[in-house]
XYZ file of C-alpha atoms in Angstrom:
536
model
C 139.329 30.787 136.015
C 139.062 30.708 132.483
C 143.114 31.733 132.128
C 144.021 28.634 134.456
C 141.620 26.147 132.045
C 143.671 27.560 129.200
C 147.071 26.926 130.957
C 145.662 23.331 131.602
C 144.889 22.432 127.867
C 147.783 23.375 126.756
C 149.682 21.454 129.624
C 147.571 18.162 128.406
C 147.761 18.978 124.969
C 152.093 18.870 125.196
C 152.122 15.818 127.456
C 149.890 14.253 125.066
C 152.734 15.093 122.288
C 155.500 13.702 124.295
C 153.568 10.618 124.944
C 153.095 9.775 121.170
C 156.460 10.272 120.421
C 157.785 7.659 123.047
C 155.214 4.941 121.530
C 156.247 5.727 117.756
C 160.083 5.126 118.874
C 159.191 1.818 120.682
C 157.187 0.969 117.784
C 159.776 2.088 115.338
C 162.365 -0.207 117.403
C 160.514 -3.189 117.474
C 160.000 -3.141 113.786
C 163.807 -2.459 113.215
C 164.692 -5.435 115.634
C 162.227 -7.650 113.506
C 163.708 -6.549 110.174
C 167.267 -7.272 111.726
C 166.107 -10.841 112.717
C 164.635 -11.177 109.643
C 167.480 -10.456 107.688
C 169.587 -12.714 109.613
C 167.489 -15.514 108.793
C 168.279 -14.385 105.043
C 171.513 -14.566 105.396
C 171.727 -18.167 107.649
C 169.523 -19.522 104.753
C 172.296 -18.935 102.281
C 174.967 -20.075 104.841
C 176.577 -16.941 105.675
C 176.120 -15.876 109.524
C 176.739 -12.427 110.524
C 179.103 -12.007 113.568
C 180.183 -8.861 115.563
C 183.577 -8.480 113.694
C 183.372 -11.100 111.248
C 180.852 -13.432 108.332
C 181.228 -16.709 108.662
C 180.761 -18.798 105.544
C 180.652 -21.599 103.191
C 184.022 -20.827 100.631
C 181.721 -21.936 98.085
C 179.338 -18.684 98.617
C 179.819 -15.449 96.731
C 181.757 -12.932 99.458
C 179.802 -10.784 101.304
C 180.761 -7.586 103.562
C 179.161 -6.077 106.926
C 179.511 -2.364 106.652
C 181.335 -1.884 109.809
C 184.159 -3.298 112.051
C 185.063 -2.436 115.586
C 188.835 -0.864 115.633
C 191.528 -3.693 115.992
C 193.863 -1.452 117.576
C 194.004 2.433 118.126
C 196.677 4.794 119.903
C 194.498 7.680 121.211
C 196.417 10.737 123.560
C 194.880 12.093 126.345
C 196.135 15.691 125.669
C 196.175 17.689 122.544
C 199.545 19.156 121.951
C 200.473 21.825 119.602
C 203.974 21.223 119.336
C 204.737 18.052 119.146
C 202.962 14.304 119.578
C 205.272 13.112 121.620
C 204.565 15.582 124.568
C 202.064 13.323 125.955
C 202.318 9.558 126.159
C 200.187 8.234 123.676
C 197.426 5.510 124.774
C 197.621 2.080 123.169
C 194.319 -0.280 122.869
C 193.762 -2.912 121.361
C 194.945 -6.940 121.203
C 198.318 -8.021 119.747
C 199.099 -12.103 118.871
C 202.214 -13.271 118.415
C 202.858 -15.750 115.085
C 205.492 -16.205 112.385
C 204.673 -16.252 108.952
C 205.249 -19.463 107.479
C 205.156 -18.469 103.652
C 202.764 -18.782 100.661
C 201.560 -21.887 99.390
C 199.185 -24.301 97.015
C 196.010 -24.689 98.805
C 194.875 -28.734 99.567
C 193.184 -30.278 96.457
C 190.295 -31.056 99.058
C 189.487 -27.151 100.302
C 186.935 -28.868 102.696
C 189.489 -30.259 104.515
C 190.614 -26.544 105.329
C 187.329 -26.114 107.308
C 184.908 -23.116 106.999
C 186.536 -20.048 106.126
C 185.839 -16.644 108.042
C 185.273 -13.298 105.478
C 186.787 -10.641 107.877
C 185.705 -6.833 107.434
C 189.356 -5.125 107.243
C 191.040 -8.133 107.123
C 194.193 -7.958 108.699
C 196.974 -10.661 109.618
C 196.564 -9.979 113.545
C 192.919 -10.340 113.000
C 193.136 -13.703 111.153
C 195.713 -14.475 114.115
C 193.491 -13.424 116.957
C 190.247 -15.676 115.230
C 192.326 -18.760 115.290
C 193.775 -17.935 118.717
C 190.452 -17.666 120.021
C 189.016 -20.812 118.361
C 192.178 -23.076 119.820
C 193.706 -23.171 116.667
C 197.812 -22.984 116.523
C 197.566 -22.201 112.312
C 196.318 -19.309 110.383
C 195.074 -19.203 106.656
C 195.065 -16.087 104.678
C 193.471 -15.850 101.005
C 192.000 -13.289 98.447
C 192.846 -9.975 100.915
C 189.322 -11.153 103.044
C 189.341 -14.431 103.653
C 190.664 -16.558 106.825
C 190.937 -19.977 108.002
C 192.122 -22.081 110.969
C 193.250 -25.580 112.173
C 195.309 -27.317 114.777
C 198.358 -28.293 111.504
C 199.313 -26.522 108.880
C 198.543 -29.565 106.740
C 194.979 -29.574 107.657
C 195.250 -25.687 105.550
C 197.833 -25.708 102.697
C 200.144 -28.208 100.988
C 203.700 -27.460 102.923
C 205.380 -29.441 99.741
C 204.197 -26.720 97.110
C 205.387 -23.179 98.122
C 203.970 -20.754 96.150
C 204.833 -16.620 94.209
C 201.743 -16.037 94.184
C 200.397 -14.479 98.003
C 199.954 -10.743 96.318
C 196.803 -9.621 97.670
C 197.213 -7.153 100.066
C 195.044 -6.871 103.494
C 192.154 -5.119 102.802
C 192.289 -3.661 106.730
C 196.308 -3.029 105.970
C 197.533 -2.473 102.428
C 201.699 -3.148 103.363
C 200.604 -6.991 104.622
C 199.740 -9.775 102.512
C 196.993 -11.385 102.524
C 196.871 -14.656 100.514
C 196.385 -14.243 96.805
C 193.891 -15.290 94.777
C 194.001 -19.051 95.208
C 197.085 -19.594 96.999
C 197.233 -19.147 101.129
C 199.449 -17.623 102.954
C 199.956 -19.576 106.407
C 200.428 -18.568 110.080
C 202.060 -19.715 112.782
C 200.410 -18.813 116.235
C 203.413 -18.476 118.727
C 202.612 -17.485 122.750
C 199.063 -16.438 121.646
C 196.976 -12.591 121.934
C 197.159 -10.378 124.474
C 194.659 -7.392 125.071
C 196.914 -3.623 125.811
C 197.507 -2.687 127.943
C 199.754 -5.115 128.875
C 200.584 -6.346 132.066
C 204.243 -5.608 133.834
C 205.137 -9.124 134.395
C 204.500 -9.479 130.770
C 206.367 -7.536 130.008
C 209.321 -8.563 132.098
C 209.413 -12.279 131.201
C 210.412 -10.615 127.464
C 213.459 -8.960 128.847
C 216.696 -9.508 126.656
C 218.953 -7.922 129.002
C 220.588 -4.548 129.291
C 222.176 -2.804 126.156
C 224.087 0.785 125.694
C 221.805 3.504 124.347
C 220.533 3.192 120.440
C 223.142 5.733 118.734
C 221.433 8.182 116.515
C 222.416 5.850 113.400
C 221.121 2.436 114.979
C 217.617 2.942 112.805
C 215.679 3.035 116.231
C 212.850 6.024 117.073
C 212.710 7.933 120.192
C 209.515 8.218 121.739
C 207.771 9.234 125.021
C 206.993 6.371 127.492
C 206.220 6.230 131.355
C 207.093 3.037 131.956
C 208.890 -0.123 130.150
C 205.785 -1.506 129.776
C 204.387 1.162 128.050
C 207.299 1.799 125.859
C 206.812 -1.980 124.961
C 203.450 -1.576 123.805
C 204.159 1.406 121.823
C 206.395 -0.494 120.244
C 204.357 -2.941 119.589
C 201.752 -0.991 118.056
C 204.494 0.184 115.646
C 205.504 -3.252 114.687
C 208.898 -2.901 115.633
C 210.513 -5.708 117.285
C 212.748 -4.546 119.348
C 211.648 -1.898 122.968
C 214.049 -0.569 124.642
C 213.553 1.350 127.901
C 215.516 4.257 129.849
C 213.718 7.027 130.796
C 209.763 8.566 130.350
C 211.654 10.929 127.786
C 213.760 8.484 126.333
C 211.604 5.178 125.107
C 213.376 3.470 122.007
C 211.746 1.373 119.086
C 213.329 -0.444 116.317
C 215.123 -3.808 115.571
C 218.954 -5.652 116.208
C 221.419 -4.158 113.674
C 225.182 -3.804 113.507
C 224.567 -0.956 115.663
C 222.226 -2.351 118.038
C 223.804 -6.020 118.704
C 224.609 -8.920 121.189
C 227.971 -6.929 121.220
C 226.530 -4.167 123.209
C 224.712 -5.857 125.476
C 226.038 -5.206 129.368
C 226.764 -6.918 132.071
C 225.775 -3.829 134.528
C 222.357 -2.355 134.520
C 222.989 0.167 136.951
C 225.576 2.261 134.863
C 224.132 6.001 132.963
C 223.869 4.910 129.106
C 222.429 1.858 129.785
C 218.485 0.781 128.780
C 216.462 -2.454 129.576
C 215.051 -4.256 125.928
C 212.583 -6.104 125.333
C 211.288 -8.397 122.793
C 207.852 -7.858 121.512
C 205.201 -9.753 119.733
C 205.828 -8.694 116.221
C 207.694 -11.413 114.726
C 210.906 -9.798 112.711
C 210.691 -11.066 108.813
C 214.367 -11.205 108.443
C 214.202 -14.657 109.667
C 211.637 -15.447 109.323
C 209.883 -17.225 105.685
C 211.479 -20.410 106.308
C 211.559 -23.240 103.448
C 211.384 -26.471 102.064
C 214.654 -27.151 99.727
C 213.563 -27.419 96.350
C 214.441 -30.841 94.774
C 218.021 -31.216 93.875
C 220.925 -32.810 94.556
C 222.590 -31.847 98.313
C 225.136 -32.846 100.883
C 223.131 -34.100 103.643
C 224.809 -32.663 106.824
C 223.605 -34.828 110.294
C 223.359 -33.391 113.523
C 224.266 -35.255 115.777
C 224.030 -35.166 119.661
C 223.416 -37.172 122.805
C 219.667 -36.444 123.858
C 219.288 -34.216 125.912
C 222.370 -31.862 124.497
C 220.069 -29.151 122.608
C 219.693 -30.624 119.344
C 215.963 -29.230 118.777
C 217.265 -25.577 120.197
C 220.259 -26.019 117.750
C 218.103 -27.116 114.605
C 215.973 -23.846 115.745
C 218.707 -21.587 115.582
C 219.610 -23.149 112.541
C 216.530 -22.838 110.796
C 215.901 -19.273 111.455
C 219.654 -18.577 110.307
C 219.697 -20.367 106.878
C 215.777 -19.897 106.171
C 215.483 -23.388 105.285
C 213.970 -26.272 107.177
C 215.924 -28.799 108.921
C 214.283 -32.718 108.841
C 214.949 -35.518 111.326
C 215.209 -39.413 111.540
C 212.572 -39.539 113.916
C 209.165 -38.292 112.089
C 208.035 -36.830 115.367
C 204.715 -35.558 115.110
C 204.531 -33.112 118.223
C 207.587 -31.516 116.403
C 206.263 -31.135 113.389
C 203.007 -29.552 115.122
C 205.492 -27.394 117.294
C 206.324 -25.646 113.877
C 209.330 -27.900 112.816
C 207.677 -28.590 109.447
C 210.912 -30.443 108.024
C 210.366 -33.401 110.647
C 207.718 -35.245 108.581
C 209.744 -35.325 105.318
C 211.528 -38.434 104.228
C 215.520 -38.384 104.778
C 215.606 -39.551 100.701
C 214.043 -36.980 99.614
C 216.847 -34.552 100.187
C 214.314 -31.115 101.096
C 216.062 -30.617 103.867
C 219.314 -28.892 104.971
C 220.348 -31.045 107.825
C 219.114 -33.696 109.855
C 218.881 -34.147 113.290
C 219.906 -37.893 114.442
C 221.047 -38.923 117.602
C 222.421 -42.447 116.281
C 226.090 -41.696 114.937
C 226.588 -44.755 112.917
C 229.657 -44.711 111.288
C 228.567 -47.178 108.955
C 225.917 -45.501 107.736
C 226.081 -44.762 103.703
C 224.099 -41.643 103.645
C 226.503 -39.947 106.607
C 227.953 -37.112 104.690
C 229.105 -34.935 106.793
C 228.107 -34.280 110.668
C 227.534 -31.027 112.901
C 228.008 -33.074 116.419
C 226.755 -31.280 119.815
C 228.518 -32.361 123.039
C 227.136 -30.957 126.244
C 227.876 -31.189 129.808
C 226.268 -35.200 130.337
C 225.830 -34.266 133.922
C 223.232 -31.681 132.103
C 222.108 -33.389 129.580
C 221.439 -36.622 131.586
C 218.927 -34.630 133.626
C 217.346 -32.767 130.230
C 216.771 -35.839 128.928
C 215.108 -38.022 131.655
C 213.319 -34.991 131.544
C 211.973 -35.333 128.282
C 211.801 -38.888 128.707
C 209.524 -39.236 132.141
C 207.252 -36.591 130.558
C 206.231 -38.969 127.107
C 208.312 -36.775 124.816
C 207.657 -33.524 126.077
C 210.564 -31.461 124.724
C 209.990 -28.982 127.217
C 208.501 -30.834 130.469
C 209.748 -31.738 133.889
C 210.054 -34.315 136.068
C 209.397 -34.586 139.867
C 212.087 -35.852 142.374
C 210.286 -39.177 143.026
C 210.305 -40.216 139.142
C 214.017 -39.378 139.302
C 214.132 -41.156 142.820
C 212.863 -44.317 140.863
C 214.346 -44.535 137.514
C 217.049 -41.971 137.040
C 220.196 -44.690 138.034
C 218.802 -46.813 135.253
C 218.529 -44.366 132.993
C 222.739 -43.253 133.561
C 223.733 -46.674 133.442
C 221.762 -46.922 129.628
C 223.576 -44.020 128.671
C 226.161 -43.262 129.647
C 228.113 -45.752 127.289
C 226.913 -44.134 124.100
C 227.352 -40.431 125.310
C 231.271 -41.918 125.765
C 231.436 -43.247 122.267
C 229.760 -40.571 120.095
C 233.207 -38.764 119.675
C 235.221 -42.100 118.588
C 232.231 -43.627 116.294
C 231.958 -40.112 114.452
C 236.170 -40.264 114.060
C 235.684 -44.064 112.837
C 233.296 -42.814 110.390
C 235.953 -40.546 108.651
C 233.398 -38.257 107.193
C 233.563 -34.258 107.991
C 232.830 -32.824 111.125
C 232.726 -29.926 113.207
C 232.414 -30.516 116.944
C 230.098 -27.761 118.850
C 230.119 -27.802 122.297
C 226.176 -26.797 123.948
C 228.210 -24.627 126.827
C 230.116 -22.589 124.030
C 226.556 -22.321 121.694
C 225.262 -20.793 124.849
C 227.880 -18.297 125.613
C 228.049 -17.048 122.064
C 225.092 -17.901 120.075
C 225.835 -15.851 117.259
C 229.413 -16.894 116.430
C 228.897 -20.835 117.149
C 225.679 -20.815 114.643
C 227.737 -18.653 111.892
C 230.283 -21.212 112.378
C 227.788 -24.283 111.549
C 226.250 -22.266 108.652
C 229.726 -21.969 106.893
C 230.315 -25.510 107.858
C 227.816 -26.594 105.385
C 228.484 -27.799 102.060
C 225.507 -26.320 100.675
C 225.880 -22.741 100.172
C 222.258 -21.275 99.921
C 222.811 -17.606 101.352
C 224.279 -14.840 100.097
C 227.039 -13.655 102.899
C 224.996 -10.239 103.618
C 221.596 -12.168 103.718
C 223.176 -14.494 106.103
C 224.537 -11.359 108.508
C 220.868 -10.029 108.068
C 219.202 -13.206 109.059
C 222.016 -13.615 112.150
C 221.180 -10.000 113.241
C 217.663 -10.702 113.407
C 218.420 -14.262 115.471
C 220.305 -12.334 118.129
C 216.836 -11.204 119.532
C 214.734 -14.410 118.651
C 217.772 -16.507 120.507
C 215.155 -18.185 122.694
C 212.458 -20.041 120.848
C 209.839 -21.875 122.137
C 212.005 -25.615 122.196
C 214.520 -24.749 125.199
C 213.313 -25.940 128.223
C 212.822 -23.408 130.985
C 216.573 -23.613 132.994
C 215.020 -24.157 136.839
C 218.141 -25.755 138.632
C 217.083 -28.915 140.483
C 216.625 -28.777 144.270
C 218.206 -31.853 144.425
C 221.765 -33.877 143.123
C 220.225 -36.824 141.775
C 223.600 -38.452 140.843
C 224.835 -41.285 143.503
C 228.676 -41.218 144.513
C 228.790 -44.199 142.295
C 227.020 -42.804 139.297
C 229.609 -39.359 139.249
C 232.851 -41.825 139.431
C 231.544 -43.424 136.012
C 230.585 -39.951 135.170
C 233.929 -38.522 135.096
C 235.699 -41.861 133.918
C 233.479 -41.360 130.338
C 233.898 -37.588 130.292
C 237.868 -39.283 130.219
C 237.401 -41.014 127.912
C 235.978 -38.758 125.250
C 238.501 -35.988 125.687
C 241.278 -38.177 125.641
C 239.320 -39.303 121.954
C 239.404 -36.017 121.028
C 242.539 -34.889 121.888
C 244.827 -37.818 120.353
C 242.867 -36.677 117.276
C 243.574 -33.182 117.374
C 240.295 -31.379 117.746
C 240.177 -27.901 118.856
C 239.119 -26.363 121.381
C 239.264 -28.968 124.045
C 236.286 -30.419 125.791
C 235.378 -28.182 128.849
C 236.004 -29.405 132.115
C 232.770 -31.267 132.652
C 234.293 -33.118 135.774
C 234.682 -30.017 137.629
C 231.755 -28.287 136.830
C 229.240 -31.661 137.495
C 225.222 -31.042 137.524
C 223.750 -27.686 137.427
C 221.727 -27.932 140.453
C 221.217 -25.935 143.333
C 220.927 -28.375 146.755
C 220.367 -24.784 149.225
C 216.990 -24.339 147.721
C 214.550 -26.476 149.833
């Protein structure tokens, strides 16, 4: 009896134990939880608010730093391997954005303008990217390794007229990317936007760039170990290589478009033994990127020139990324400069600009120097541009059939005139020209923009910077200004309208011809709208 009271006690005595404990750790919790609060209240008070990942404060408060960050990306493996890394596909996390570096420049003399900037624990650019992403903001800030802001225009966060030397503070979360420097910021352009890994197959597929022969061993790209295209794409995009391309689990290549890895090996059939499936990733390729404003001087002013609708704004974008300057425009358009066209907004006098875009060839004109004119198809670029026009200036919107039902015979009979007399007022003018036709640009991107760039007068790239800049343009050939290429269901043109169609398109090659220029206009006549009439 007395042995089981014993056993009892003790049995009391422990449960007793384990009960005290439990209340000292709730006790202990609360009191943590009201310290935390407390703190936080500190903090607000002094106008810096503590986020997961990130402070958010007045620029005018001293910096201050949360101890810890969650991981921005990772690449974990399932398996341990003793031989090599690559025996087991690695596992990507994480979220990638897409932007171009714009360059470094003079902050605003009003800073407030700039909005609140955001102190970033491990600043990197893809987190400064991903913050503004996730606000709704298309531009990035970058300043003093930390420090990031956001807005809708790259005016509202530096001065685009005073590029600066002096971004050299590195990342504090990645010491090989700049950050901003100690006043100056260094600005970002937020393309297609962030996307979490793993990524998703279609994706992946919409970034195809066709089929190419196998890297060589001296093309510069790595071999890796990949499943599936998609996750040889991420892999590549966690190695911030531009470039995936995809032929095997055991053969998954990263790297970016060289002399050995070009256009010129691209193929026509998939299906044959050396040939892999690439695809363009989110890392934006610096080679042509750091685009510029001409510093003031004195320059031949070269126009380019084109019907609407004929691919000026996809020209001027290939242009831009091949010279690494800025091209401006007659028009001031300010949905183009907010697109990332940050030449549009400059005045034509003030000569910062390579080229211009204008689509009014006046041969009278006394600043027409010399003019890059793009003819197109005007079956084509008819349609393009009622396009643009029944959408209120979207460069890259659509219109249904019933708008063209209503308003597209107007719209031939308005242009079709001046489409006919570009060629002969651009001879009248008797300034120099080089004639590009859109169908030819398309075929052979590469050699048609080469040919522009020697074209003009002003010579601001060394030859090798200018192969280096093309090389890196064969895989950016896109953009984000060509409008998607769905074929209309439909022929909107009448009978009547294609007659006076083919009577201009005449009438310019005949132009042409008497005066010489080479090659000849294609055969538009033939060829009439790109539409497809068996889709229903």
């Amino acid at each position: 009896m007395n042995v089981f009271r014993l056993r009892q006690t003790r049995f009391l005595f422990l449960l007793c134990l384990v009960g005290y404990g439990v209340v000292y750790a709730t006790v202990k919790n609360i009191h943590w939880k009201k310290s935390h609060e407390l703190t936080n209240v500190g903090r607000a008070a002094k106008g810096v608010v503590m986020m997961d990942e990130v402070i958010l404060q007045n620029p005018t408060i001293p910096s201050q730093k949360i101890l810890q960050t969650p991981v921005e990306t990772s690449f974990t493996t399932s398996k341990q391997s003793s031989t090599s890394v690559e025996a087991v596909e690695p596992e990507i996390k994480g979220t990638f954005c897409e932007f171009i570096d714009l360059g470094c420049f003079q902050p605003l003399m009003f800073s407030s303008k700039s909005g609140i900037g955001l102190i970033i624990t491990n600043m990197t650019q893809n987190k400064c990217a991903m913050h503004c992403h996730n606000t709704k903001n298309s531009y990035a800030g970058l300043t003093k390794g930390d420090t990031c802001f956001c807005h809708f225009d790259v005016g509202g966060l530096v001065n685009i007229r005073l590029a600066s030397d002096e971004c050299k503070v590195p990342c504090q979360g990645k010491s090989d990317e700049n950050c901003g420097g100690a006043k100056d910021i260094r600005a970002l352009r937020i393309k297609s936007g962030c996307i979490p890994a793993p990524f998703k197959d279609s994706l992946v597929d919409s970034r195809s760039i066709g089929c190419f022969s196998t890297p060589s061993s001296d093309s510069g790209f790595s071999k890796h170990r990949a499943m599936t295209a998609t996750r040889c794409t991420e892999r590549c995009e966690f190695m911030r290589l531009p470039v995936a391309a995809f032929k095997s689990p055991d053969q998954c290549f990263c790297g970016k478009m060289t002399d050995r890895f070009n256009l010129t090996h691209k193929l026509s059939n998939c299906e044959i033994v050396d040939a892999v499936q690439a695809y363009r990733t989110l890392v934006e390729d610096k080679r042509c990127g750091n685009i510029k404003i001409l510093p003031r001087g004195n320059y031949v002013r070269t126009w380019l020139g084109s019907c609407p609708g004929s691919g000026n704004t996809w020209t001027r974008y290939l242009l831009e990324k091949a010279t690494g300057y800025y091209g401006g425009s007659a028009y001031g358009e300010r949905i183009m400069h907010l697109s990332g066209f940050l030449g549009e907004m400059f005045p034509i006098g003030e000569g910062r600009t390579d080229f211009v875009k204008n689509h009014l060839m006046d041969p009278k004109r006394p600043d027409l120097q010399q003019v890059v004119l793009v003819i197109r198809n005007p079956y084509n670029a008819f349609i393009s541009d009622f396009h643009r026009v029944s959408t209120k200036g979207n460069h890259t919107g659509r219109a249904d059939r019933k708008t063209f039902d209503l308003n597209f015979l107007k719209y031939v009979q308005s242009t079709i005139n001046y489409w006919m007399r570009m060629p002969e007022n651009l001879l009248e003018s008797k300034k120099p020209f080089l004639i590009i036709f859109y169908e030819h640009l398309v075929e052979d991107p590469i050699t048609n923009v080469r040919k522009m760039v020697e074209f003009f007068p002003n010579k601001l790239l060394h030859p090798a910077d200018l192969e280096s800049r093309l090389a890196c343009l064969s895989q950016e050939l896109k953009g984000s200004y060509k409008r998607k290429s769905a074929k209309l269901t439909f022929n909107p043109y009448t009978s009547e309208m294609t007659k006076a169609m083919n009577e201009a398109i005449a009438y310019a090659r005949r132009t042409l011809i008497e005066a010489g220029v080479k090659p000849v206009m294609p055969d538009y006549e033939t060829a009439g709208p790109d539409v497809d009439v068996t889709v229903t």
